[in-house]
XYZ file of C-alpha atoms in Angstrom:
375
model
C -64.742 -76.067 -4.625
C -66.524 -78.048 -7.330
C -68.975 -75.792 -9.410
C -71.818 -77.821 -8.338
C -71.294 -77.156 -4.633
C -70.666 -73.447 -5.013
C -73.028 -71.326 -2.925
C -71.870 -67.964 -4.496
C -73.298 -65.229 -4.386
C -74.913 -66.350 -1.166
C -72.798 -66.027 2.055
C -75.519 -67.256 4.525
C -78.919 -69.150 4.584
C -81.764 -67.894 6.711
C -84.283 -70.458 8.153
C -87.370 -68.167 8.379
C -90.394 -69.544 10.385
C -93.595 -68.408 12.300
C -92.369 -68.947 15.940
C -94.413 -70.095 18.934
C -94.478 -69.620 22.772
C -92.188 -71.755 24.905
C -94.055 -71.505 28.302
C -97.388 -70.312 29.610
C -96.038 -66.695 30.081
C -95.366 -66.578 26.492
C -98.679 -67.589 25.134
C -100.648 -64.158 25.361
C -97.834 -62.047 24.153
C -97.111 -64.316 21.250
C -100.812 -64.214 19.998
C -100.799 -60.465 20.529
C -97.681 -60.640 18.046
C -99.596 -62.802 15.696
C -102.833 -60.603 15.742
C -101.024 -57.196 15.986
C -103.054 -54.332 14.413
C -106.430 -56.139 14.831
C -107.525 -54.920 18.235
C -108.082 -58.147 19.804
C -108.655 -57.836 23.570
C -106.431 -59.705 25.903
C -109.259 -61.685 27.339
C -110.085 -63.125 23.739
C -106.300 -64.011 23.328
C -106.525 -66.022 26.664
C -109.631 -67.932 25.166
C -107.567 -68.674 22.017
C -104.517 -69.563 23.837
C -106.173 -72.569 25.553
C -104.824 -74.688 22.766
C -101.520 -73.895 23.794
C -102.179 -73.919 27.599
C -103.275 -77.696 27.253
C -99.821 -78.402 26.144
C -98.080 -76.518 28.916
C -98.076 -73.244 26.985
C -95.439 -74.752 24.747
C -95.522 -74.821 20.789
C -93.248 -77.554 19.394
C -92.478 -75.514 16.468
C -89.337 -73.816 17.765
C -87.732 -77.171 18.994
C -88.678 -78.634 15.538
C -86.803 -75.685 13.991
C -83.691 -76.204 16.362
C -83.555 -79.742 15.026
C -84.013 -78.702 11.318
C -81.283 -76.081 11.923
C -78.929 -78.591 13.296
C -79.638 -81.089 10.507
C -79.115 -78.319 7.736
C -75.648 -77.410 9.336
C -74.689 -81.068 9.544
C -75.657 -81.673 5.901
C -73.932 -78.810 4.733
C -70.788 -79.610 6.322
C -70.873 -83.129 5.343
C -71.234 -81.951 1.620
C -68.597 -79.381 1.770
C -70.897 -76.403 1.819
C -69.056 -73.647 3.988
C -72.263 -71.733 4.586
C -73.479 -70.450 7.912
C -77.141 -71.161 8.780
C -79.140 -68.613 10.754
C -82.735 -68.847 12.294
C -85.401 -66.072 12.652
C -89.106 -66.030 13.443
C -91.886 -63.778 12.484
C -93.690 -63.865 16.003
C -91.436 -65.177 18.576
C -87.632 -65.119 19.639
C -85.427 -65.262 17.765
C -86.993 -62.561 15.977
C -86.349 -62.032 12.217
C -85.162 -58.300 12.695
C -82.639 -59.441 15.520
C -81.327 -62.297 13.399
C -80.892 -60.213 10.395
C -79.191 -57.527 12.495
C -76.653 -60.211 13.683
C -76.118 -61.220 10.079
C -75.507 -57.686 9.168
C -72.937 -57.332 11.925
C -71.373 -60.514 10.956
C -70.789 -59.216 7.538
C -73.202 -61.089 5.602
C -74.203 -59.363 2.101
C -76.469 -61.811 0.276
C -78.660 -64.176 2.063
C -80.832 -67.029 0.637
C -84.091 -67.430 2.766
C -85.839 -70.726 3.427
C -89.632 -70.103 4.646
C -91.160 -73.125 6.480
C -94.148 -72.850 4.133
C -94.051 -74.865 1.027
C -96.909 -73.240 -1.033
C -97.895 -69.928 -2.591
C -100.322 -67.795 -0.261
C -100.348 -64.459 1.390
C -99.591 -65.825 4.842
C -97.202 -68.504 3.596
C -95.122 -66.446 1.192
C -95.865 -62.636 0.674
C -96.384 -61.961 4.640
C -92.849 -63.503 5.163
C -91.688 -61.129 2.339
C -93.370 -58.302 3.963
C -91.715 -59.182 7.240
C -88.324 -59.158 5.553
C -88.876 -55.688 4.129
C -90.029 -54.393 7.474
C -86.873 -55.765 9.104
C -84.486 -54.496 6.334
C -86.387 -51.033 6.830
C -85.650 -51.164 10.568
C -82.006 -51.933 10.216
C -81.536 -49.250 7.538
C -83.279 -46.747 9.776
C -80.620 -47.709 12.536
C -77.945 -46.762 9.905
C -76.908 -50.323 8.981
C -76.289 -51.750 5.604
C -78.507 -54.921 5.697
C -77.839 -57.831 3.285
C -79.971 -58.540 0.013
C -82.295 -61.275 0.672
C -83.667 -63.820 -1.835
C -86.404 -66.263 -0.700
C -85.944 -69.844 -2.262
C -88.677 -71.037 -4.417
C -91.837 -72.912 -3.303
C -90.790 -76.577 -2.754
C -94.213 -78.213 -2.475
C -93.437 -80.504 -5.386
C -89.762 -81.166 -4.787
C -89.194 -84.998 -4.363
C -87.442 -84.274 -1.017
C -90.798 -82.864 0.281
C -93.376 -85.288 -1.381
C -91.652 -88.632 -1.066
C -91.251 -88.615 2.772
C -94.924 -87.765 3.081
C -95.849 -90.530 0.785
C -93.934 -93.193 2.715
C -95.583 -91.968 6.067
C -98.966 -92.422 4.517
C -98.089 -95.974 3.526
C -96.688 -96.608 7.082
C -100.066 -95.141 8.511
C -102.108 -97.312 6.268
C -100.054 -100.329 7.371
C -100.822 -99.472 10.953
C -104.489 -99.657 10.481
C -106.314 -102.910 11.335
C -106.222 -105.108 8.285
C -109.793 -105.375 7.861
C -110.322 -101.522 7.252
C -106.913 -100.930 5.564
C -108.057 -101.450 1.957
C -111.086 -99.273 2.231
C -109.317 -96.423 4.024
C -109.850 -92.836 2.848
C -107.030 -90.452 2.506
C -107.773 -86.912 4.107
C -105.219 -84.355 2.728
C -105.098 -81.568 5.233
C -103.821 -77.955 4.962
C -104.440 -74.615 6.645
C -107.909 -73.077 5.658
C -107.521 -69.370 4.302
C -110.242 -67.051 3.272
C -111.559 -67.789 -0.124
C -110.347 -64.317 -1.305
C -106.865 -64.924 -0.331
C -106.944 -68.437 -1.883
C -108.320 -67.199 -5.007
C -105.547 -64.430 -5.427
C -102.804 -66.782 -4.451
C -99.788 -67.058 -6.843
C -99.129 -65.149 -10.007
C -101.916 -63.208 -11.372
C -102.394 -65.742 -14.192
C -103.207 -68.448 -11.562
C -105.853 -66.472 -9.850
C -109.435 -67.491 -9.427
C -110.986 -70.989 -8.408
C -108.646 -71.294 -5.385
C -105.661 -69.888 -7.144
C -102.144 -71.412 -6.937
C -102.867 -72.469 -3.192
C -105.347 -75.020 -3.894
C -103.971 -76.158 -7.204
C -100.455 -76.829 -5.600
C -102.116 -78.753 -2.701
C -104.125 -80.742 -5.192
C -101.086 -81.507 -7.083
C -99.266 -82.814 -4.111
C -102.212 -85.032 -2.836
C -102.498 -86.404 -6.480
C -98.799 -87.600 -6.329
C -99.043 -89.201 -2.992
C -102.197 -90.847 -3.754
C -100.876 -92.139 -7.031
C -97.571 -93.180 -5.225
C -99.932 -95.145 -2.633
C -101.670 -96.875 -5.440
C -98.599 -98.007 -7.163
C -96.906 -99.301 -3.861
C -100.126 -101.002 -2.709
C -102.223 -101.823 -5.781
C -105.096 -100.289 -3.986
C -106.967 -97.143 -5.222
C -107.908 -95.375 -1.914
C -110.378 -92.413 -2.173
C -109.057 -88.987 -1.360
C -110.131 -85.476 -0.701
C -108.321 -82.356 -0.071
C -109.605 -80.784 3.259
C -108.795 -78.010 5.558
C -108.263 -77.071 9.278
C -107.147 -74.269 11.528
C -109.705 -71.865 10.515
C -109.749 -68.423 12.443
C -111.154 -65.119 11.968
C -114.745 -63.680 11.590
C -117.432 -66.439 10.795
C -119.060 -64.298 8.156
C -115.978 -64.286 6.025
C -116.075 -67.402 3.580
C -112.949 -69.696 4.059
C -111.932 -72.739 2.404
C -113.850 -75.893 3.195
C -114.724 -78.713 4.282
C -113.055 -78.658 7.662
C -111.258 -82.033 8.731
C -114.011 -82.689 11.520
C -116.852 -82.086 9.045
C -114.994 -84.365 6.509
C -114.808 -87.112 9.115
C -118.432 -86.952 9.633
C -119.218 -87.095 5.898
C -116.852 -90.068 5.310
C -118.252 -91.931 8.109
C -121.755 -91.377 7.090
C -120.734 -92.482 3.451
C -119.579 -95.804 4.950
C -115.652 -95.150 4.974
C -114.147 -97.815 7.266
C -111.196 -95.633 8.226
C -109.345 -92.460 7.457
C -105.645 -91.371 7.264
C -105.170 -87.804 7.824
C -102.317 -86.417 5.833
C -101.261 -82.867 6.821
C -99.490 -82.019 3.558
C -99.797 -78.257 4.194
C -97.497 -78.441 7.085
C -93.486 -78.878 7.162
C -93.459 -79.951 10.790
C -95.651 -81.355 13.645
C -96.315 -78.156 15.195
C -99.328 -76.847 17.235
C -101.939 -76.818 14.521
C -101.118 -80.509 13.778
C -100.884 -81.418 17.368
C -104.252 -79.807 18.443
C -106.309 -79.758 15.447
C -105.374 -83.240 13.991
C -103.974 -85.141 16.880
C -106.409 -83.675 19.457
C -109.571 -82.424 17.907
C -110.084 -84.529 14.876
C -108.841 -87.730 16.565
C -111.519 -87.059 19.347
C -114.357 -86.441 16.451
C -113.329 -89.802 14.886
C -113.410 -91.636 18.380
C -116.882 -90.051 18.890
C -117.958 -91.573 15.417
C -116.125 -94.949 16.112
C -114.053 -94.209 12.985
C -110.418 -95.670 12.936
C -108.018 -92.908 11.902
C -104.148 -92.579 11.816
C -102.231 -89.369 11.162
C -99.278 -89.553 9.007
C -96.112 -87.437 9.901
C -94.857 -84.215 8.204
C -91.527 -84.015 6.750
C -89.721 -82.344 9.804
C -86.055 -82.699 9.437
C -86.213 -85.925 7.316
C -82.765 -86.236 5.445
C -84.469 -86.004 2.186
C -86.156 -82.797 2.943
C -82.835 -81.417 4.420
C -81.106 -82.549 1.283
C -83.820 -80.750 -0.849
C -83.102 -77.476 0.932
C -79.350 -77.917 -0.066
C -80.504 -78.662 -3.552
C -82.738 -75.660 -3.696
C -80.012 -73.408 -2.442
C -77.436 -74.662 -4.895
C -80.069 -74.441 -7.697
C -80.643 -70.797 -6.942
C -76.948 -69.972 -6.559
C -76.150 -71.393 -9.948
C -79.162 -69.560 -11.531
C -78.037 -66.076 -9.986
C -74.563 -66.897 -11.435
C -76.130 -67.277 -14.972
C -75.802 -71.185 -15.012
C -78.503 -73.373 -16.736
C -79.711 -75.785 -13.981
C -82.025 -78.703 -13.914
C -84.878 -77.863 -11.404
C -86.332 -80.959 -9.434
C -90.217 -80.953 -9.626
C -92.767 -83.678 -9.362
C -96.445 -83.577 -10.749
C -98.021 -81.484 -13.345
C -97.218 -77.905 -12.309
C -93.374 -77.922 -12.836
C -90.906 -76.052 -10.755
C -92.005 -72.642 -9.091
C -90.786 -69.163 -10.000
C -87.582 -67.785 -8.264
C -88.787 -64.215 -8.162
C -92.525 -63.560 -7.043
C -94.031 -61.366 -9.829
C -96.062 -58.205 -9.263
C -99.512 -59.016 -8.158
C -98.543 -62.427 -6.590
C -100.527 -63.167 -3.498
C -101.495 -59.599 -2.959
C -102.254 -58.033 0.605
C -105.610 -56.456 1.316
C -103.573 -53.455 2.255
C -100.557 -52.949 0.072
C -97.087 -53.154 1.950
C -93.417 -53.255 0.818
C -92.376 -56.835 0.310
C -88.731 -57.918 -0.244
C -87.414 -60.676 -2.353
C -89.920 -60.244 -5.207
C -90.285 -58.362 -8.579
C -91.820 -55.480 -6.615
C -89.126 -55.205 -3.933
C -87.769 -51.963 -2.889
C -84.499 -53.787 -1.862
C -82.520 -54.830 -5.039
């Protein structure tokens, strides 16, 4: 096999995601998994679950991951990578621990992990690393010798992630009525997180003022806005806004919310808005409800034309980017010098999360980082 297609030392790739219910009976148990340890009563979970019940109790995320899984396997086969691809979730079947148990019994000894979250944050990175550590500890307690796991770097600024989104924004703008197209505002959306979590996201040197989480999203938004200007010759006003807030109302979270922003944009005379969900890899429930349902209804109430651009999903360029990230990390682990693809001003992210990166409120072991108990 050519050196550039060698995946050694890795003998498997794990697609690691959030998970979601696949029927009405799954909704409350799924939400109980998501909120485990917070003591939230079942009645409250049923209230929260109304978003899912509106769609038959089914989140699209699992099917979207199945599509991505098939696309990754096909891409690897077409490019001569003889590497199996597994899938495990944090909060619903197939559960991470079950998948790692299967991988262990299949003889996998070194696993590269792709998380379906592109940015640095506690919930988007370290919590996945904590889940990995917890699963590895469970398997060790069972008398198994689990594989070593290495999480692939953040890919928010990889061309295979950014360029499909930029093209989707161009398509959304073209879909607007011609009389409002040139003046349309771009609202780049991502998941809101508590200010304290944002401020401590990324390595310690990046902490403060929204941390790496906000800085990375701003860099991607700027890249897309610049691409739109270059392609259309129009400078569209843009802003990073937030969605999907949850938790206690007295705790400050990143703002403004997308619905509040639509009101502000309308009041300021914006003729139209394109909502761009740069914080999400696929069109799962938080996109389907918070943008396509709630925010779109708010825009209709205002008489404000809106479009929502697509996430990357299983776009062939994103799939190729995953292959690129895998081969890059494999070559690095073999001691080879590699060119690391990244757009924008921040450069490629770290391979190994340093100590103090995206800390938890309550310290817990986390795999695949400089502080990992699993070498």
